[in-house]
PDB file of C-alpha atoms in Angstrom:
ATOM      1  CA  ASP A 261     -23.635 -35.932  14.033  1.00 61.00           C
ATOM      2  CA  ALA A 262     -26.562 -38.327  13.937  1.00 70.00           C
ATOM      3  CA  ASP A 263     -27.002 -40.475  10.844  1.00 91.00           C
ATOM      4  CA  VAL A 264     -30.721 -39.704  10.721  1.00 95.00           C
ATOM      5  CA  THR A 265     -31.658 -36.173  11.739  1.00 96.00           C
ATOM      6  CA  GLN A 266     -35.152 -34.934  12.375  1.00 97.00           C
ATOM      7  CA  THR A 267     -36.251 -31.325  12.708  1.00 97.00           C
ATOM      8  CA  PRO A 268     -37.896 -29.946  14.700  1.00 96.00           C
ATOM      9  CA  ARG A 269     -37.490 -32.171  17.744  1.00 95.00           C
ATOM     10  CA  ASN A 270     -40.463 -30.585  19.448  1.00 96.00           C
ATOM     11  CA  ARG A 271     -43.301 -28.536  18.060  1.00 97.00           C
ATOM     12  CA  ILE A 272     -46.500 -27.167  19.514  1.00 97.00           C
ATOM     13  CA  THR A 273     -49.056 -25.898  17.051  1.00 96.00           C
ATOM     14  CA  LYS A 274     -52.733 -25.102  16.765  1.00 96.00           C
ATOM     15  CA  THR A 275     -55.543 -26.905  15.021  1.00 97.00           C
ATOM     16  CA  GLY A 276     -55.683 -26.073  11.322  1.00 97.00           C
ATOM     17  CA  LYS A 277     -52.062 -25.053  10.955  1.00 97.00           C
ATOM     18  CA  ARG A 278     -49.770 -26.575   8.350  1.00 96.00           C
ATOM     19  CA  ILE A 279     -46.785 -28.387   9.783  1.00 97.00           C
ATOM     20  CA  MET A 280     -43.743 -29.903   8.125  1.00 97.00           C
ATOM     21  CA  LEU A 281     -41.411 -32.373   9.780  1.00 98.00           C
ATOM     22  CA  GLU A 282     -38.094 -32.824   8.052  1.00 98.00           C
ATOM     23  CA  CYS A 283     -35.753 -35.759   7.916  1.00 98.00           C
ATOM     24  CA  SER A 284     -32.278 -35.988   6.478  1.00 97.00           C
ATOM     25  CA  GLN A 285     -29.880 -38.904   6.472  1.00 97.00           C
ATOM     26  CA  THR A 286     -26.208 -39.464   5.843  1.00 95.00           C
ATOM     27  CA  LYS A 287     -26.357 -43.251   5.666  1.00 92.00           C
ATOM     28  CA  GLY A 288     -26.734 -43.318   1.891  1.00 91.00           C
ATOM     29  CA  HIS A 289     -29.833 -45.491   2.147  1.00 91.00           C
ATOM     30  CA  ASP A 290     -32.454 -45.532  -0.574  1.00 90.00           C
ATOM     31  CA  ARG A 291     -35.388 -46.378   1.657  1.00 92.00           C
ATOM     32  CA  MET A 292     -36.941 -43.884   4.025  1.00 94.00           C
ATOM     33  CA  TYR A 293     -39.976 -44.178   6.274  1.00 95.00           C
ATOM     34  CA  TRP A 294     -42.196 -42.074   8.478  1.00 97.00           C
ATOM     35  CA  TYR A 295     -43.731 -43.701  11.543  1.00 96.00           C
ATOM     36  CA  ARG A 296     -46.025 -42.426  14.210  1.00 97.00           C
ATOM     37  CA  GLN A 297     -45.783 -43.635  17.815  1.00 95.00           C
ATOM     38  CA  ASP A 298     -48.689 -43.462  20.226  1.00 93.00           C
ATOM     39  CA  PRO A 299     -48.752 -44.955  23.725  1.00 87.00           C
ATOM     40  CA  GLY A 300     -50.058 -48.504  23.635  1.00 86.00           C
ATOM     41  CA  LEU A 301     -50.165 -48.595  19.846  1.00 89.00           C
ATOM     42  CA  GLY A 302     -46.516 -49.063  19.006  1.00 89.00           C
ATOM     43  CA  LEU A 303     -45.213 -47.684  15.729  1.00 93.00           C
ATOM     44  CA  ARG A 304     -47.499 -47.298  12.755  1.00 93.00           C
ATOM     45  CA  LEU A 305     -46.313 -46.610   9.241  1.00 93.00           C
ATOM     46  CA  ILE A 306     -47.477 -43.379   7.631  1.00 96.00           C
ATOM     47  CA  TYR A 307     -45.534 -43.291   4.345  1.00 96.00           C
ATOM     48  CA  TYR A 308     -42.472 -44.886   2.860  1.00 94.00           C
ATOM     49  CA  SER A 309     -40.256 -44.224  -0.116  1.00 94.00           C
ATOM     50  CA  PHE A 310     -37.844 -46.548  -1.874  1.00 91.00           C
ATOM     51  CA  ASP A 311     -36.291 -43.837  -4.018  1.00 90.00           C
ATOM     52  CA  VAL A 312     -36.902 -40.257  -5.064  1.00 92.00           C
ATOM     53  CA  LYS A 313     -39.601 -41.216  -7.555  1.00 92.00           C
ATOM     54  CA  ASP A 314     -41.281 -43.822  -5.367  1.00 93.00           C
ATOM     55  CA  ILE A 315     -43.750 -42.843  -2.645  1.00 95.00           C
ATOM     56  CA  ASN A 316     -46.092 -45.298  -0.952  1.00 94.00           C
ATOM     57  CA  LYS A 317     -48.856 -44.964   1.583  1.00 95.00           C
ATOM     58  CA  GLY A 318     -48.632 -46.813   4.837  1.00 93.00           C
ATOM     59  CA  GLU A 319     -51.440 -47.928   7.096  1.00 90.00           C
ATOM     60  CA  ILE A 320     -52.308 -44.466   8.447  1.00 95.00           C
ATOM     61  CA  SER A 321     -51.602 -41.989   5.631  1.00 96.00           C
ATOM     62  CA  ASP A 322     -54.867 -40.016   5.839  1.00 95.00           C
ATOM     63  CA  GLY A 323     -54.204 -36.409   6.842  1.00 95.00           C
ATOM     64  CA  TYR A 324     -50.535 -36.624   5.914  1.00 97.00           C
ATOM     65  CA  SER A 325     -48.447 -36.043   2.811  1.00 97.00           C
ATOM     66  CA  VAL A 326     -44.758 -36.515   2.068  1.00 97.00           C
ATOM     67  CA  SER A 327     -42.081 -35.227  -0.233  1.00 97.00           C
ATOM     68  CA  ARG A 328     -38.844 -36.970  -1.156  1.00 96.00           C
ATOM     69  CA  GLN A 329     -36.725 -34.021  -2.212  1.00 91.00           C
ATOM     70  CA  ALA A 330     -33.536 -36.014  -2.625  1.00 94.00           C
ATOM     71  CA  GLN A 331     -32.174 -39.392  -1.694  1.00 93.00           C
ATOM     72  CA  ALA A 332     -31.189 -37.980   1.665  1.00 96.00           C
ATOM     73  CA  LYS A 333     -34.312 -35.958   2.465  1.00 97.00           C
ATOM     74  CA  PHE A 334     -37.856 -37.034   3.245  1.00 98.00           C
ATOM     75  CA  SER A 335     -40.394 -34.589   4.660  1.00 98.00           C
ATOM     76  CA  LEU A 336     -43.738 -35.243   6.288  1.00 98.00           C
ATOM     77  CA  SER A 337     -46.487 -32.625   6.107  1.00 97.00           C
ATOM     78  CA  LEU A 338     -49.704 -32.171   7.987  1.00 96.00           C
ATOM     79  CA  GLU A 339     -51.736 -29.866   5.776  1.00 92.00           C
ATOM     80  CA  SER A 340     -54.253 -28.975   8.479  1.00 95.00           C
ATOM     81  CA  ALA A 341     -53.231 -30.328  11.839  1.00 96.00           C
ATOM     82  CA  ILE A 342     -55.809 -31.759  14.230  1.00 96.00           C
ATOM     83  CA  PRO A 343     -55.433 -32.718  17.904  1.00 96.00           C
ATOM     84  CA  ASN A 344     -55.450 -36.469  17.280  1.00 96.00           C
ATOM     85  CA  GLN A 345     -52.261 -36.022  15.281  1.00 97.00           C
ATOM     86  CA  THR A 346     -50.510 -35.250  18.528  1.00 97.00           C
ATOM     87  CA  ALA A 347     -47.850 -37.950  18.665  1.00 97.00           C
ATOM     88  CA  LEU A 348     -44.174 -38.777  18.449  1.00 96.00           C
ATOM     89  CA  TYR A 349     -43.037 -39.069  14.844  1.00 97.00           C
ATOM     90  CA  PHE A 350     -40.029 -41.050  13.711  1.00 97.00           C
ATOM     91  CA  CYS A 351     -38.144 -41.025  10.474  1.00 97.00           C
ATOM     92  CA  ALA A 352     -36.204 -44.162   9.618  1.00 95.00           C
ATOM     93  CA  THR A 353     -34.002 -45.460   6.832  1.00 94.00           C
ATOM     94  CA  SER A 354     -32.975 -48.845   5.572  1.00 90.00           C
ATOM     95  CA  ALA A 355     -30.638 -50.109   2.893  1.00 84.00           C
ATOM     96  CA  GLY A 356     -32.284 -51.019  -0.394  1.00 63.00           C
ATOM     97  CA  GLN A 357     -31.372 -54.670  -0.078  1.00 59.00           C
ATOM     98  CA  GLY A 358     -34.705 -56.302   0.355  1.00 57.00           C
ATOM     99  CA  TYR A 359     -35.011 -58.198   3.562  1.00 51.00           C
ATOM    100  CA  ALA A 360     -31.543 -57.704   4.868  1.00 55.00           C
ATOM    101  CA  GLY A 361     -31.707 -54.142   6.064  1.00 72.00           C
ATOM    102  CA  GLU A 362     -32.881 -53.180   9.475  1.00 85.00           C
ATOM    103  CA  LEU A 363     -34.300 -49.744  10.234  1.00 90.00           C
ATOM    104  CA  PHE A 364     -32.190 -46.874  11.501  1.00 92.00           C
ATOM    105  CA  PHE A 365     -34.194 -44.283  13.401  1.00 94.00           C
ATOM    106  CA  GLY A 366     -33.945 -40.605  14.043  1.00 94.00           C
ATOM    107  CA  GLU A 367     -34.486 -39.319  17.543  1.00 93.00           C
ATOM    108  CA  GLY A 368     -38.081 -38.383  16.919  1.00 94.00           C
ATOM    109  CA  SER A 369     -40.172 -35.250  16.541  1.00 96.00           C
ATOM    110  CA  ARG A 370     -42.737 -34.674  19.247  1.00 96.00           C
ATOM    111  CA  LEU A 371     -45.754 -32.832  17.858  1.00 97.00           C
ATOM    112  CA  THR A 372     -48.524 -31.365  19.977  1.00 97.00           C
ATOM    113  CA  VAL A 373     -51.624 -30.019  18.289  1.00 97.00           C
ATOM    114  CA  LEU A 374     -53.786 -27.824  20.505  1.00 96.00           C
TER     115      LEU A 374
ATOM    116  CA  ALA B 284     -51.923 -60.384   7.256  1.00 70.00           C
ATOM    117  CA  GLN B 285     -48.711 -59.753   9.093  1.00 75.00           C
ATOM    118  CA  SER B 286     -48.867 -58.922  12.758  1.00 88.00           C
ATOM    119  CA  VAL B 287     -46.715 -58.851  15.831  1.00 94.00           C
ATOM    120  CA  THR B 288     -47.995 -59.415  19.351  1.00 95.00           C
ATOM    121  CA  GLN B 289     -46.225 -58.466  22.522  1.00 96.00           C
ATOM    122  CA  PRO B 290     -48.567 -59.771  25.208  1.00 96.00           C
ATOM    123  CA  ASP B 291     -46.908 -58.002  28.139  1.00 95.00           C
ATOM    124  CA  ILE B 292     -47.561 -54.265  28.229  1.00 95.00           C
ATOM    125  CA  HIS B 293     -45.421 -53.712  31.279  1.00 96.00           C
ATOM    126  CA  ILE B 294     -42.919 -55.839  33.200  1.00 97.00           C
ATOM    127  CA  THR B 295     -41.135 -55.084  36.455  1.00 97.00           C
ATOM    128  CA  VAL B 296     -38.002 -56.976  37.449  1.00 97.00           C
ATOM    129  CA  SER B 297     -35.417 -56.612  40.159  1.00 97.00           C
ATOM    130  CA  GLU B 298     -31.910 -55.623  39.222  1.00 97.00           C
ATOM    131  CA  GLY B 299     -29.845 -58.766  38.718  1.00 97.00           C
ATOM    132  CA  ALA B 300     -32.849 -60.926  37.930  1.00 97.00           C
ATOM    133  CA  SER B 301     -33.348 -62.621  34.598  1.00 97.00           C
ATOM    134  CA  LEU B 302     -35.658 -61.218  31.955  1.00 97.00           C
ATOM    135  CA  GLU B 303     -37.763 -62.634  29.176  1.00 97.00           C
ATOM    136  CA  LEU B 304     -39.907 -60.488  26.908  1.00 98.00           C
ATOM    137  CA  ARG B 305     -42.367 -62.303  24.697  1.00 98.00           C
ATOM    138  CA  CYS B 306     -43.031 -61.756  21.028  1.00 97.00           C
ATOM    139  CA  ASN B 307     -45.291 -63.693  18.700  1.00 96.00           C
ATOM    140  CA  TYR B 308     -45.680 -62.995  15.026  1.00 93.00           C
ATOM    141  CA  SER B 309     -47.975 -63.897  12.186  1.00 90.00           C
ATOM    142  CA  TYR B 310     -46.397 -64.052   8.756  1.00 83.00           C
ATOM    143  CA  GLY B 311     -46.792 -66.482   5.893  1.00 75.00           C
ATOM    144  CA  ALA B 312     -43.179 -66.697   4.807  1.00 78.00           C
ATOM    145  CA  THR B 313     -39.849 -66.942   6.554  1.00 76.00           C
ATOM    146  CA  PRO B 314     -39.783 -64.006   8.929  1.00 80.00           C
ATOM    147  CA  TYR B 315     -37.057 -61.479   9.399  1.00 89.00           C
ATOM    148  CA  LEU B 316     -37.240 -60.552  13.048  1.00 92.00           C
ATOM    149  CA  PHE B 317     -35.906 -57.682  15.093  1.00 95.00           C
ATOM    150  CA  TRP B 318     -35.843 -56.386  18.636  1.00 97.00           C
ATOM    151  CA  TYR B 319     -35.461 -52.658  19.213  1.00 97.00           C
ATOM    152  CA  VAL B 320     -35.045 -50.719  22.445  1.00 97.00           C
ATOM    153  CA  GLN B 321     -36.234 -47.198  23.088  1.00 95.00           C
ATOM    154  CA  SER B 322     -34.812 -45.342  26.047  1.00 91.00           C
ATOM    155  CA  PRO B 323     -36.791 -42.362  27.350  1.00 85.00           C
ATOM    156  CA  GLY B 324     -36.607 -39.444  24.951  1.00 81.00           C
ATOM    157  CA  GLN B 325     -34.615 -41.400  22.430  1.00 84.00           C
ATOM    158  CA  GLY B 326     -35.151 -43.067  19.098  1.00 87.00           C
ATOM    159  CA  LEU B 327     -35.159 -46.802  18.616  1.00 93.00           C
ATOM    160  CA  GLN B 328     -31.933 -48.747  18.670  1.00 93.00           C
ATOM    161  CA  LEU B 329     -31.512 -52.213  17.227  1.00 94.00           C
ATOM    162  CA  LEU B 330     -30.740 -54.848  19.849  1.00 96.00           C
ATOM    163  CA  LEU B 331     -30.564 -57.864  17.574  1.00 95.00           C
ATOM    164  CA  LYS B 332     -31.955 -59.409  14.427  1.00 93.00           C
ATOM    165  CA  TYR B 333     -32.673 -62.803  12.954  1.00 92.00           C
ATOM    166  CA  PHE B 334     -32.552 -63.506   9.241  1.00 86.00           C
ATOM    167  CA  SER B 335     -31.616 -67.161   8.972  1.00 82.00           C
ATOM    168  CA  GLY B 336     -29.330 -69.795  10.392  1.00 84.00           C
ATOM    169  CA  ASP B 337     -28.786 -70.280  14.099  1.00 87.00           C
ATOM    170  CA  THR B 338     -32.057 -69.728  15.876  1.00 90.00           C
ATOM    171  CA  LEU B 339     -30.365 -68.265  18.960  1.00 95.00           C
ATOM    172  CA  VAL B 340     -29.054 -64.819  18.179  1.00 95.00           C
ATOM    173  CA  GLN B 341     -26.881 -62.608  20.306  1.00 96.00           C
ATOM    174  CA  GLY B 342     -27.265 -58.892  20.448  1.00 96.00           C
ATOM    175  CA  ILE B 343     -25.861 -55.850  22.128  1.00 95.00           C
ATOM    176  CA  LYS B 344     -25.970 -55.128  25.854  1.00 94.00           C
ATOM    177  CA  GLY B 345     -26.011 -58.834  26.730  1.00 96.00           C
ATOM    178  CA  PHE B 346     -29.374 -59.590  25.145  1.00 97.00           C
ATOM    179  CA  GLU B 347     -30.242 -62.702  23.178  1.00 97.00           C
ATOM    180  CA  ALA B 348     -33.332 -63.961  21.418  1.00 97.00           C
ATOM    181  CA  GLU B 349     -34.478 -67.346  20.231  1.00 96.00           C
ATOM    182  CA  PHE B 350     -36.505 -67.930  17.100  1.00 94.00           C
ATOM    183  CA  LYS B 351     -38.981 -70.792  17.438  1.00 93.00           C
ATOM    184  CA  ARG B 352     -40.754 -71.417  14.189  1.00 91.00           C
ATOM    185  CA  SER B 353     -43.159 -73.955  15.665  1.00 91.00           C
ATOM    186  CA  GLN B 354     -44.377 -71.401  18.190  1.00 93.00           C
ATOM    187  CA  SER B 355     -44.110 -68.352  15.900  1.00 93.00           C
ATOM    188  CA  SER B 356     -42.129 -66.700  18.657  1.00 95.00           C
ATOM    189  CA  PHE B 357     -39.011 -64.601  19.015  1.00 96.00           C
ATOM    190  CA  ASN B 358     -38.579 -63.996  22.731  1.00 98.00           C
ATOM    191  CA  LEU B 359     -35.922 -61.677  24.088  1.00 98.00           C
ATOM    192  CA  ARG B 360     -33.866 -62.711  27.104  1.00 98.00           C
ATOM    193  CA  LYS B 361     -31.207 -61.361  29.391  1.00 98.00           C
ATOM    194  CA  PRO B 362     -29.716 -63.374  32.260  1.00 97.00           C
ATOM    195  CA  SER B 363     -29.112 -60.448  34.605  1.00 97.00           C
ATOM    196  CA  VAL B 364     -30.870 -57.131  34.233  1.00 97.00           C
ATOM    197  CA  HIS B 365     -29.163 -53.824  34.942  1.00 96.00           C
ATOM    198  CA  TRP B 366     -30.918 -50.640  36.006  1.00 95.00           C
ATOM    199  CA  SER B 367     -29.934 -49.085  32.677  1.00 95.00           C
ATOM    200  CA  ASP B 368     -32.079 -51.663  30.857  1.00 96.00           C
ATOM    201  CA  ALA B 369     -35.230 -49.824  31.897  1.00 96.00           C
ATOM    202  CA  ALA B 370     -36.789 -48.834  28.582  1.00 96.00           C
ATOM    203  CA  GLU B 371     -39.445 -49.770  26.078  1.00 96.00           C
ATOM    204  CA  TYR B 372     -38.812 -52.806  23.915  1.00 97.00           C
ATOM    205  CA  PHE B 373     -40.305 -53.414  20.514  1.00 97.00           C
ATOM    206  CA  CYS B 374     -40.415 -56.578  18.465  1.00 96.00           C
ATOM    207  CA  ALA B 375     -40.721 -56.217  14.694  1.00 94.00           C
ATOM    208  CA  VAL B 376     -41.166 -58.334  11.583  1.00 91.00           C
ATOM    209  CA  GLY B 377     -39.635 -57.315   8.262  1.00 87.00           C
ATOM    210  CA  THR B 378     -41.289 -58.429   5.056  1.00 80.00           C
ATOM    211  CA  GLY B 379     -38.912 -56.931   2.534  1.00 71.00           C
ATOM    212  CA  ASN B 380     -41.006 -53.887   1.835  1.00 75.00           C
ATOM    213  CA  GLN B 381     -42.315 -52.997   5.253  1.00 81.00           C
ATOM    214  CA  PHE B 382     -41.701 -53.521   8.922  1.00 88.00           C
ATOM    215  CA  TYR B 383     -44.466 -54.364  11.379  1.00 90.00           C
ATOM    216  CA  PHE B 384     -44.049 -53.514  15.031  1.00 93.00           C
ATOM    217  CA  GLY B 385     -45.579 -54.839  18.183  1.00 94.00           C
ATOM    218  CA  THR B 386     -47.124 -52.461  20.678  1.00 94.00           C
ATOM    219  CA  GLY B 387     -44.107 -52.613  22.929  1.00 95.00           C
ATOM    220  CA  THR B 388     -43.249 -53.811  26.426  1.00 97.00           C
ATOM    221  CA  SER B 389     -42.229 -51.282  29.031  1.00 96.00           C
ATOM    222  CA  LEU B 390     -39.561 -52.555  31.413  1.00 97.00           C
ATOM    223  CA  THR B 391     -39.115 -51.189  34.914  1.00 97.00           C
ATOM    224  CA  VAL B 392     -36.075 -52.250  36.924  1.00 97.00           C
ATOM    225  CA  ILE B 393     -36.241 -51.974  40.700  1.00 96.00           C
ATOM    226  CA  PRO B 394     -33.179 -51.940  42.975  1.00 91.00           C
TER     227      PRO B 394
END
């Protein structure tokens, strides 16, 4: 099984619908992240969490919310999806060791908003 | 502000040829640098990382990268490219709290 699991892997939805992307990890890491990938723009940080009680906005948090239900679970919600939120979304984790930890990625959730 | 620049959007090389992907960063302190690879339909996999010490770092799949502080660069190299290296490559800077990614370089390998 993958260390970082994202569900669903693919989702097509309509404008205005609420969508939740879920992420779970078995790496035991404290830090979890949600990124969005768009062609030509690389990866942009949406939200990150350093522990269950710590949630921080990234550079593109508008239109998104998150929930850290447990150390191993970090969900991303789109309360009212819009077409420009069509993208590939990645969850990632890193060890809570300051600079030393690299990111470990899930396989991505491809979201299409019609 | 921190930033990462990958000036080449797309590179095409012949199989067996050498490869160099460029990465420049802007960061006020000692950088923690990474190269990730993304194969089609996959997540990102770490190729190599630099934290300190030897400025030439070796990674998986025969890749290496050299940190040059004077040029604010961390270029990725491979002496002989294989068809399976076709993918998207991302350079990233870690600041302790966040990671900043470049926009990626897409690599095509021709026979």
